[in-house]
Coordinates of C-alpha atoms in Angstrom, one line a residue:
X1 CA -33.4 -29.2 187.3
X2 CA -35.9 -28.7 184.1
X3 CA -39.3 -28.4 184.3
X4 CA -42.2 -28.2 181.5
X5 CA -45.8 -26.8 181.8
X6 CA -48.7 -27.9 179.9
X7 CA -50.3 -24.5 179.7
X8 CA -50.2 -20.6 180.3
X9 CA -53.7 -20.1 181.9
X10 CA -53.9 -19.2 185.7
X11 CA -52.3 -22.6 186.8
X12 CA -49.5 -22.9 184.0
X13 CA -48.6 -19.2 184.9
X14 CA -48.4 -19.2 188.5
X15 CA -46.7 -22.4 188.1
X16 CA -43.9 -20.4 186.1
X17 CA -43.7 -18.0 188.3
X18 CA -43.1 -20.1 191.3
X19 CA -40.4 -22.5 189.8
X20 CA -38.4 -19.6 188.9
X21 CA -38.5 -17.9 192.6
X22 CA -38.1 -21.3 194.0
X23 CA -34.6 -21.1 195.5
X24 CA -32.3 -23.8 197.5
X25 CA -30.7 -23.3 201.0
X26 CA -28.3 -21.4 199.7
X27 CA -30.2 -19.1 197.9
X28 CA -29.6 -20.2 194.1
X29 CA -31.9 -21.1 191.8
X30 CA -33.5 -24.7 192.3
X31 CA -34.2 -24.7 188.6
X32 CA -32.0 -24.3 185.8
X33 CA -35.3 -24.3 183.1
X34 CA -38.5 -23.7 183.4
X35 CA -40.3 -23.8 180.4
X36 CA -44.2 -23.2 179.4
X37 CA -46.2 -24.5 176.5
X38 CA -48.9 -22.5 174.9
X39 CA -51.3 -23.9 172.1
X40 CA -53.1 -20.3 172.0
X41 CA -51.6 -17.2 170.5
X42 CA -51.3 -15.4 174.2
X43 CA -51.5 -15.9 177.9
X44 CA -54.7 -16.5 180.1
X45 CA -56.0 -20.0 178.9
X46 CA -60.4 -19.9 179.3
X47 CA -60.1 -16.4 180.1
X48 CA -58.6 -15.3 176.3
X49 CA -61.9 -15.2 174.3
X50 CA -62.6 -15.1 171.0
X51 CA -65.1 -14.3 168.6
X52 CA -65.4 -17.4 166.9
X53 CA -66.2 -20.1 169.1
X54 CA -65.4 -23.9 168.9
X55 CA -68.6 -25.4 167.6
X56 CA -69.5 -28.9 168.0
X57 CA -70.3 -29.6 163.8
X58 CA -73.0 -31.7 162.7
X59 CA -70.8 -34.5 161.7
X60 CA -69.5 -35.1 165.5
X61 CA -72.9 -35.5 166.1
X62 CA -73.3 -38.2 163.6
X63 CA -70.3 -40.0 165.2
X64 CA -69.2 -41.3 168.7
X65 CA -69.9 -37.9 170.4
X66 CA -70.3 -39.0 173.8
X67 CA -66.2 -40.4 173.4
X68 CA -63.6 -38.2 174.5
X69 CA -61.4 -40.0 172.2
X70 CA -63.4 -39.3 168.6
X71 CA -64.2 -35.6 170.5
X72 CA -60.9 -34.4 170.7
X73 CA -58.3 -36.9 169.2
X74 CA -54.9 -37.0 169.2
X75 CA -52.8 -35.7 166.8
X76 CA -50.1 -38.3 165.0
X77 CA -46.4 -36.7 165.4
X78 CA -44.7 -37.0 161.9
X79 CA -42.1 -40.0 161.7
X80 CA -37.9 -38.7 162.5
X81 CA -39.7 -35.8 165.0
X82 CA -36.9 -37.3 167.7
X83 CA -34.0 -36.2 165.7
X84 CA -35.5 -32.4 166.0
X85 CA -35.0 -29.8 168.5
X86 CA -36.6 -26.5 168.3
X87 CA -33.8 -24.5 166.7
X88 CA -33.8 -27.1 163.8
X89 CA -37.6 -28.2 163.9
X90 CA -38.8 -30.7 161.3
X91 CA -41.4 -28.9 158.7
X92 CA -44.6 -30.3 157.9
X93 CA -48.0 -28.9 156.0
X94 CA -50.2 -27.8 158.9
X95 CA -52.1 -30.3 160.6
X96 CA -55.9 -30.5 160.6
X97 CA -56.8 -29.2 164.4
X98 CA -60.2 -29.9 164.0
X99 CA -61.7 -31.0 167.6
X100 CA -58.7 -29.4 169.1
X101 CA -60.5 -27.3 171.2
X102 CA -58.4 -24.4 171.3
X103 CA -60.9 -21.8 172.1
X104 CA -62.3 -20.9 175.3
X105 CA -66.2 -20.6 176.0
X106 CA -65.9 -17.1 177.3
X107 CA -69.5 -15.1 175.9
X108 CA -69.1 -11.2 175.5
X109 CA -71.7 -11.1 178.7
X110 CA -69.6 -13.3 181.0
X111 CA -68.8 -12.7 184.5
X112 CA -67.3 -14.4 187.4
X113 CA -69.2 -16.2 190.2
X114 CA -66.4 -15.3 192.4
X115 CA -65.6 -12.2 193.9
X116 CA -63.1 -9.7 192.9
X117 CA -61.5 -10.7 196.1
X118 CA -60.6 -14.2 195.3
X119 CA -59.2 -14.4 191.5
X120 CA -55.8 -13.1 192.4
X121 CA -52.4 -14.9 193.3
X122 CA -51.0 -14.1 196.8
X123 CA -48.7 -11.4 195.0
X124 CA -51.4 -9.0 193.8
X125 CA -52.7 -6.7 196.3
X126 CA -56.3 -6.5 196.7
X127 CA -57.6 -3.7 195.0
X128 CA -61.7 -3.0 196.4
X129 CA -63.6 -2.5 192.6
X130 CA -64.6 1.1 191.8
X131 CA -68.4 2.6 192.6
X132 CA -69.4 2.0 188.9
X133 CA -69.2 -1.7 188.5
X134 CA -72.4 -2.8 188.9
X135 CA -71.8 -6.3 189.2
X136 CA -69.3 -5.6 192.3
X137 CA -67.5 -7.9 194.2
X138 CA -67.9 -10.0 191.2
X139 CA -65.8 -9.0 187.8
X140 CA -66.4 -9.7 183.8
X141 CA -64.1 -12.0 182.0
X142 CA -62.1 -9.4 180.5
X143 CA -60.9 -7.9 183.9
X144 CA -59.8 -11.7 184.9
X145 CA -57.6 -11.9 181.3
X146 CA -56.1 -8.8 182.6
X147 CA -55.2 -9.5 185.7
X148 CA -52.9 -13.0 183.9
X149 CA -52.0 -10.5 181.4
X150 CA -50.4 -8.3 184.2
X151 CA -49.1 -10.7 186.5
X152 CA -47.6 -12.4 183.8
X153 CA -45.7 -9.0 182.7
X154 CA -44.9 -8.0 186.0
X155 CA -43.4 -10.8 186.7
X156 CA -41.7 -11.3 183.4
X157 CA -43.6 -14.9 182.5
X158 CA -43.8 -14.5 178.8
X159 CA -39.8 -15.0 178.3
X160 CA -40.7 -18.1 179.4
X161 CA -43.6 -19.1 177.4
X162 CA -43.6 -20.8 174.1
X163 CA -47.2 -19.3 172.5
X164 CA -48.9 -21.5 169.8
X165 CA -47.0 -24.3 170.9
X166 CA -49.2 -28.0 171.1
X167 CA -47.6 -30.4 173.4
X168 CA -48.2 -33.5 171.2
X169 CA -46.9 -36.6 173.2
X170 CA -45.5 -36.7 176.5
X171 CA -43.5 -40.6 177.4
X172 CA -40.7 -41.5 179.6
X173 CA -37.1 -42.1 178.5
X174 CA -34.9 -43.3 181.5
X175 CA -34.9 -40.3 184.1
X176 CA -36.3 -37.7 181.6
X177 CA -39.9 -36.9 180.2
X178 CA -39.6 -36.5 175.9
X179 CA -42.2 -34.1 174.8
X180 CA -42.9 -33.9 171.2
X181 CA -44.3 -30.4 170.1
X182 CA -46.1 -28.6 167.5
X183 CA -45.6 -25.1 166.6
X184 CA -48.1 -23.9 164.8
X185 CA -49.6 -20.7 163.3
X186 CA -47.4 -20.4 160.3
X187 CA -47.7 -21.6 156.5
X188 CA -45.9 -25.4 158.4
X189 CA -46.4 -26.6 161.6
X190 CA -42.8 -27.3 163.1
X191 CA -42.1 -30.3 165.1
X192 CA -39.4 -31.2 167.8
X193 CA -38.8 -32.9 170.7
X194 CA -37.4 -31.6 174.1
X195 CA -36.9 -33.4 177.5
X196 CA -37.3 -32.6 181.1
X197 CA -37.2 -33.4 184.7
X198 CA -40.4 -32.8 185.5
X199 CA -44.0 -32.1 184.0
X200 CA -46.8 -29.7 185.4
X201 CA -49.5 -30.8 183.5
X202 CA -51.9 -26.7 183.5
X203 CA -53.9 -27.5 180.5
X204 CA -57.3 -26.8 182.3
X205 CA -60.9 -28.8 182.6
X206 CA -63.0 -26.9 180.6
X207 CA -61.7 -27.6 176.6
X208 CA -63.3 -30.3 175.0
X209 CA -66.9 -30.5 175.7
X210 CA -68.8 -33.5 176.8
X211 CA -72.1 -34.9 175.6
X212 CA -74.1 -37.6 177.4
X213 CA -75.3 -40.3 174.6
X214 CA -78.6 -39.9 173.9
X215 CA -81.1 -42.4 171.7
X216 CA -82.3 -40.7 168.6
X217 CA -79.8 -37.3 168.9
X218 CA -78.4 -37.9 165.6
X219 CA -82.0 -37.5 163.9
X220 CA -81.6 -34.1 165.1
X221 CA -81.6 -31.3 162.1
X222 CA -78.6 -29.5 160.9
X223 CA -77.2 -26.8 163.1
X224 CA -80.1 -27.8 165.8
X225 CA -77.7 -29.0 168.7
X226 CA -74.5 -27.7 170.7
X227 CA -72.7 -27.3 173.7
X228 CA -72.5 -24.2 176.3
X229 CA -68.9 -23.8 174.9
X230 CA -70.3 -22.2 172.0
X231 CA -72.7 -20.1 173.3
X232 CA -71.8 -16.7 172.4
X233 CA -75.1 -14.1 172.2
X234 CA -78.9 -14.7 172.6
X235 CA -79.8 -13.5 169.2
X236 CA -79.9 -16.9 167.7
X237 CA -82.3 -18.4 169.4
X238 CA -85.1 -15.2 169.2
X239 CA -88.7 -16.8 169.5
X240 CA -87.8 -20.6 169.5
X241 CA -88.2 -23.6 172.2
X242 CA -84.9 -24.3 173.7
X243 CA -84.1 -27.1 175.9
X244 CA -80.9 -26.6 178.0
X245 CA -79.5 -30.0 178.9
X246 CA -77.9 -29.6 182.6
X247 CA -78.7 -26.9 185.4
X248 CA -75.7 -26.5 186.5
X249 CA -73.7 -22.9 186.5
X250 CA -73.1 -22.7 182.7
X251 CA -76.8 -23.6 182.2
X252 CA -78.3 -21.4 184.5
X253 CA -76.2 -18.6 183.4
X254 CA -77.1 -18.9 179.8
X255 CA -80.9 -19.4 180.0
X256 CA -80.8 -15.8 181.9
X257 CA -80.1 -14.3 178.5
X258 CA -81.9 -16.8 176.3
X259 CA -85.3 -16.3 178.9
X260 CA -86.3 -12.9 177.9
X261 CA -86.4 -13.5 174.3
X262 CA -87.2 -17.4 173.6
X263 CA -89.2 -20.3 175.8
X264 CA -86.4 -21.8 178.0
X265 CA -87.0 -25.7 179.4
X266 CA -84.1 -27.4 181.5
X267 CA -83.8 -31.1 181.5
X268 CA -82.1 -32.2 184.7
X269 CA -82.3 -35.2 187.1
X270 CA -85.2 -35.1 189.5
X271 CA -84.1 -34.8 193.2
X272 CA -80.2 -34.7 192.0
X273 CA -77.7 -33.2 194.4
X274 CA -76.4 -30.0 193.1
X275 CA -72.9 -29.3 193.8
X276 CA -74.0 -25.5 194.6
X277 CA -77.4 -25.7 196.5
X278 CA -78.6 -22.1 195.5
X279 CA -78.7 -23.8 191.8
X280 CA -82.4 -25.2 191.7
X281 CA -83.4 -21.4 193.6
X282 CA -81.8 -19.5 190.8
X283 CA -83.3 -22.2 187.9
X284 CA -86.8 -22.7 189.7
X285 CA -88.8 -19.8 186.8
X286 CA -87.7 -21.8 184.3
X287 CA -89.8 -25.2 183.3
X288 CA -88.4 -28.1 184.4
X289 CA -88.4 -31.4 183.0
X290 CA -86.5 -34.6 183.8
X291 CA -83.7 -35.9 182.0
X292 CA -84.0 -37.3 178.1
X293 CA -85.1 -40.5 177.4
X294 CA -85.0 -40.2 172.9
X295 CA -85.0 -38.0 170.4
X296 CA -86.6 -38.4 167.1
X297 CA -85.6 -35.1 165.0
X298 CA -87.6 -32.3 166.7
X299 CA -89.4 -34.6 169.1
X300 CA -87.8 -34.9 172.3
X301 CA -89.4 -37.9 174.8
X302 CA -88.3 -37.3 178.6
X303 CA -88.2 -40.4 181.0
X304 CA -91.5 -39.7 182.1
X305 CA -93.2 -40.3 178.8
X306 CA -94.0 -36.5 178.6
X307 CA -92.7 -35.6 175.2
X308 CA -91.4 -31.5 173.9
X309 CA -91.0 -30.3 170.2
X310 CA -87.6 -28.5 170.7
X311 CA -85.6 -26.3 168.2
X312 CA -82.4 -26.4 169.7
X313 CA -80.6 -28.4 172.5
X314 CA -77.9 -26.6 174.4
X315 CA -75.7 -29.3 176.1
X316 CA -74.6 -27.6 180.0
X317 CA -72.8 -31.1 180.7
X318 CA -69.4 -30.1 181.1
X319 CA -66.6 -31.3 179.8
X320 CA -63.6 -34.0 179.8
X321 CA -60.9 -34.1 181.6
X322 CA -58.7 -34.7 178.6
X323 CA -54.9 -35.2 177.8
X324 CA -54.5 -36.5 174.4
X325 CA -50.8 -36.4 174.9
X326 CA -50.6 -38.7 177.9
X327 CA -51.0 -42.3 177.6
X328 CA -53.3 -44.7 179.8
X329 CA -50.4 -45.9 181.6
X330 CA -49.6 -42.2 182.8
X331 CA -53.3 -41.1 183.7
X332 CA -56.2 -42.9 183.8
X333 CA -60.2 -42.1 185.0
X334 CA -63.1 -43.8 185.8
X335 CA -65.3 -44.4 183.3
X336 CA -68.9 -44.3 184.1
X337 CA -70.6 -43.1 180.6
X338 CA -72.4 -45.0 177.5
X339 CA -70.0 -48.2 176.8
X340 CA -67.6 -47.8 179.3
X341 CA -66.4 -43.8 178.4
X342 CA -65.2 -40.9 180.6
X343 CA -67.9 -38.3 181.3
X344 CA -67.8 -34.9 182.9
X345 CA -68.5 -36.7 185.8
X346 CA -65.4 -39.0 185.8
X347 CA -63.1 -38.8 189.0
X348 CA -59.1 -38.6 187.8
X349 CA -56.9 -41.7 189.5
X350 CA -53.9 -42.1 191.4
X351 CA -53.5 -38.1 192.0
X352 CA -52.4 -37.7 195.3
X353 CA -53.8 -34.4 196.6
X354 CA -55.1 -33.9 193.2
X355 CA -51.6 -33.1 192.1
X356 CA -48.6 -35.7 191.8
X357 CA -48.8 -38.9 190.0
X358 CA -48.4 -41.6 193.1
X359 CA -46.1 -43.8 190.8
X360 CA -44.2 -40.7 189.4
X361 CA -44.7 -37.8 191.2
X362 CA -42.4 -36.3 188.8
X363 CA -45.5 -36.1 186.5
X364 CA -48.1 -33.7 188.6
X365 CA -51.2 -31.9 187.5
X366 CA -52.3 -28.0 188.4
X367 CA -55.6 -27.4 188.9
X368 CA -57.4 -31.1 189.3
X369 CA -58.6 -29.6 192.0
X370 CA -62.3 -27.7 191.7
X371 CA -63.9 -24.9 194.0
X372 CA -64.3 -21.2 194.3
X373 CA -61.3 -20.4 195.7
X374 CA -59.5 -21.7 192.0
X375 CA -56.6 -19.3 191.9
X376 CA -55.6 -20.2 195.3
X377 CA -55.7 -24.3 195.4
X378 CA -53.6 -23.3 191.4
X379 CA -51.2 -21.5 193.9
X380 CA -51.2 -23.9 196.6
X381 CA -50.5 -27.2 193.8
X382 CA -47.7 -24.9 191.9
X383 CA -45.9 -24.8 195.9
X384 CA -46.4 -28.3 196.3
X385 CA -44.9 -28.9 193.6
X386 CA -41.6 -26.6 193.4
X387 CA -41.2 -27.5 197.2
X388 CA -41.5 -31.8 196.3
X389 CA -39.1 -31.0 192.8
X390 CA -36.3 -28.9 194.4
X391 CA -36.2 -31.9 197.5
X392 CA -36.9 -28.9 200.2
X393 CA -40.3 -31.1 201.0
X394 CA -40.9 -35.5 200.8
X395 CA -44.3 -37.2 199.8
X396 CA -45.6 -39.6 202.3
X397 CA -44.9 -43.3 201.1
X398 CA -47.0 -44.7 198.1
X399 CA -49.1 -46.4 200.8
X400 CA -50.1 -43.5 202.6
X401 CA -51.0 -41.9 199.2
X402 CA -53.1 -44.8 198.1
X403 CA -55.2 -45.0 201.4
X404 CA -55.8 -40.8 201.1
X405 CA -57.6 -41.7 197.9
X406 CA -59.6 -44.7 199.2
X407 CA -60.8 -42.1 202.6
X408 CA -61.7 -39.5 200.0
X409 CA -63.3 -42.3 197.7
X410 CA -65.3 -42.9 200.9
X411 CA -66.4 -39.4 202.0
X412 CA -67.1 -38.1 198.4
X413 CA -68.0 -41.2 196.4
X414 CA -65.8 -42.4 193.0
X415 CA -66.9 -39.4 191.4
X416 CA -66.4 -35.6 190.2
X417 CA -67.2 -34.7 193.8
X418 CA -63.3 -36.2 194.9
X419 CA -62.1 -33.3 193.3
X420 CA -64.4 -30.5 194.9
X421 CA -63.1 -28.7 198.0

């Protein structure tokens, strides 16, 4: 009868929207409360951006940055947080949200590799761009943020949203998911704890950024390395050698703004299989080298023995799949990277569909699921869901769920590709 989202992006919205339209047979409400969660200040998740981006600081470097766990750890809830609730939160100085990711990597220049067409929910008309946009069908970031924006006031979303608003922890009690939350934003952060029926998990894929180990990257200078995520404008990288780690969309799409003004070299894996096969067309003016063997401060060594002086390294590698407020026995990943660690390349386990939890489906996840056609597979996971919670719908047995995973396993491979559709 409750239900909490992780999230007010695309997924956590239209996943508030449908719980609330949901209805029973006879016509009332299947859900008494739905309720969103929202660590930013507004609406749209990856799509808000922000001047100030999240930087990845020279001391993450000089730690365990390849480990989602020192990348973006969790934050401690403050002992008696259970006897709280959100009318009579418990008061605490403001905790330190360093490597808390809140920020999106949205650059002033962005724009959407998907057309106008396809980043809408099946309840906004299509509306054909005008004659001026020159980047037609496709559309900039800002017009995505306001088409959120507008559904989610048309629809009358934010009543239901909690803004700056950190889930914390997420465990089971009985029949009822506890989540402990942080409100921050003010002079105290302001804990409590509130349970539920359910939990959409919307928090999104693209927050905390992931680095492949390298040998020697720590000997890099001061202010020499970062991640796509912070990319925000060309301008700092004006006459210098930069090596952009990954050739994938974020990669590509940066080096067209970096080419013109600085020497541009991708470091990729020879002969790899791009998930979009017009990648290597769009990359091939760039130089190409293979994929990092060491560093050693400036000097950068490739697997081939060829060797690069290099003044920055932008990291295109993606990012986590992270949930800091879900324990291993809730969620869990394979773990392919440098000692046994998650990478951006990490398949999620035990999601059937990409969406409920096989041993609790009352646990689910909106927008596991990757591919152009985002906003509708976000729509399609938000049914699923509302139709499985209000009993209108059944899952298959836990059997049948297991052996979809192992026949995807075996078409895609114990991968990232499990998730693409």
């Amino acid at each position: 009868k409750s239900i909490a989202i992780i999230g007010a992006g695309p997924g956590g919205l239209v996943s508030v929207n449908e719980y609330l339209n949901t209805k029973l047979e006879d016509g009332t409400p299947a859900f008494d409360k739905v309720v969103a969660f929202e660590q930013k200040g507004s609406v749209g998740g990856v799509w808000v951006y922000s001047d100030e981006p999240d930087v990845v600081e020279d001391d993450l470097i000089k730690s365990q940055y390849w480990n989602a766990d020192t990348v973006h750890p969790e934050i401690k809830a403050p002992e008696g947080v259970e006897n709280h609730t959100v009318d009579n939160p418990l008061e605490t100085a403001p905790a330190d949200n360093a490597h808390q990711w809140r920020r999106s990597g949205v650059y002033p220049n962005l724009y959407t590799n998907v057309s106008r067409r396809f980043l809408r929910f099946s309840s906004i008309p299509y509306t054909p761009g005008k004659e001026r946009d020159v980047i037609g069908p496709l559309i900039t970031h800002e017009d995505v943020n306001e088409v959120l924006e507008t559904f989610a006031d048309e629809h009358k979303l934010k009543e239901h949203i909690r803004l700056n608003t950190q889930v914390q922890d997420v465990r089971k009690d009985g029949d009822q998911w506890v989540l402990t939350l942080r409100k921050t934003g003010g002079d105290k952060d302001e804990w409590y704890t509130e349970s539920f029926d359910a939990v959409a998990v919307a928090s999104g894929h693209y927050s905390t950024p992931y680095i492949p180990y390298i040998k020697g990257l720590d000997t890099r200078a001061k202010g020499s390395v970062s991640h796509a995520k912070s990319y925000r404008t060309a301008e700092p990288f004006k006459d210098k050698t930069v090596l952009i780690v990954g050739s994938s969309l974020s990669g590509v799409d940066i080096a067209q703004y970096i080419d013109p003004i600085a020497k541009v070299v991708f470091s990729r894996t020879p002969g790899k299989e791009e998930i979009y096969k017009w990648i290597t067309t769009a990359a091939e003016k760039a130089d190409t080298r293979p994929r990092i063997k060491e560093v050693n401060g400036d000097l950068v060594t490739f697997v081939d023995g060829t060797q690069l002086v290099v003044d920055h390294i932008i990291f295109a590698t993606g990012y986590h799949w992270r949930w800091p407020f879900l324990n291993d026995k809730l969620i869990q990943q394979t773990k392919p990277g440098y000692e046994g660690t998650t990478t951006s390349a990490s398949r999620v386990k035990d999601l059937y569909w990409n969406i409920f939890n096989i041993e609790d489906p009352t646990l689910a996840f909106i927008g596991v699921t990757i591919g152009t056609t985002k906003f509708h597979s976000l729509e399609a996971a938000a049914a699923a869901t509302a139709g499985i919670w209000s009993g209108s719908k059944q899952l298959p047995s836990k059997e049948e769920q297991y052996k979809w995973i192992q026949d995807r396993i075996a078409e895609t491979g114990d991968n990232l590709f499990f998730h693409y559709y």
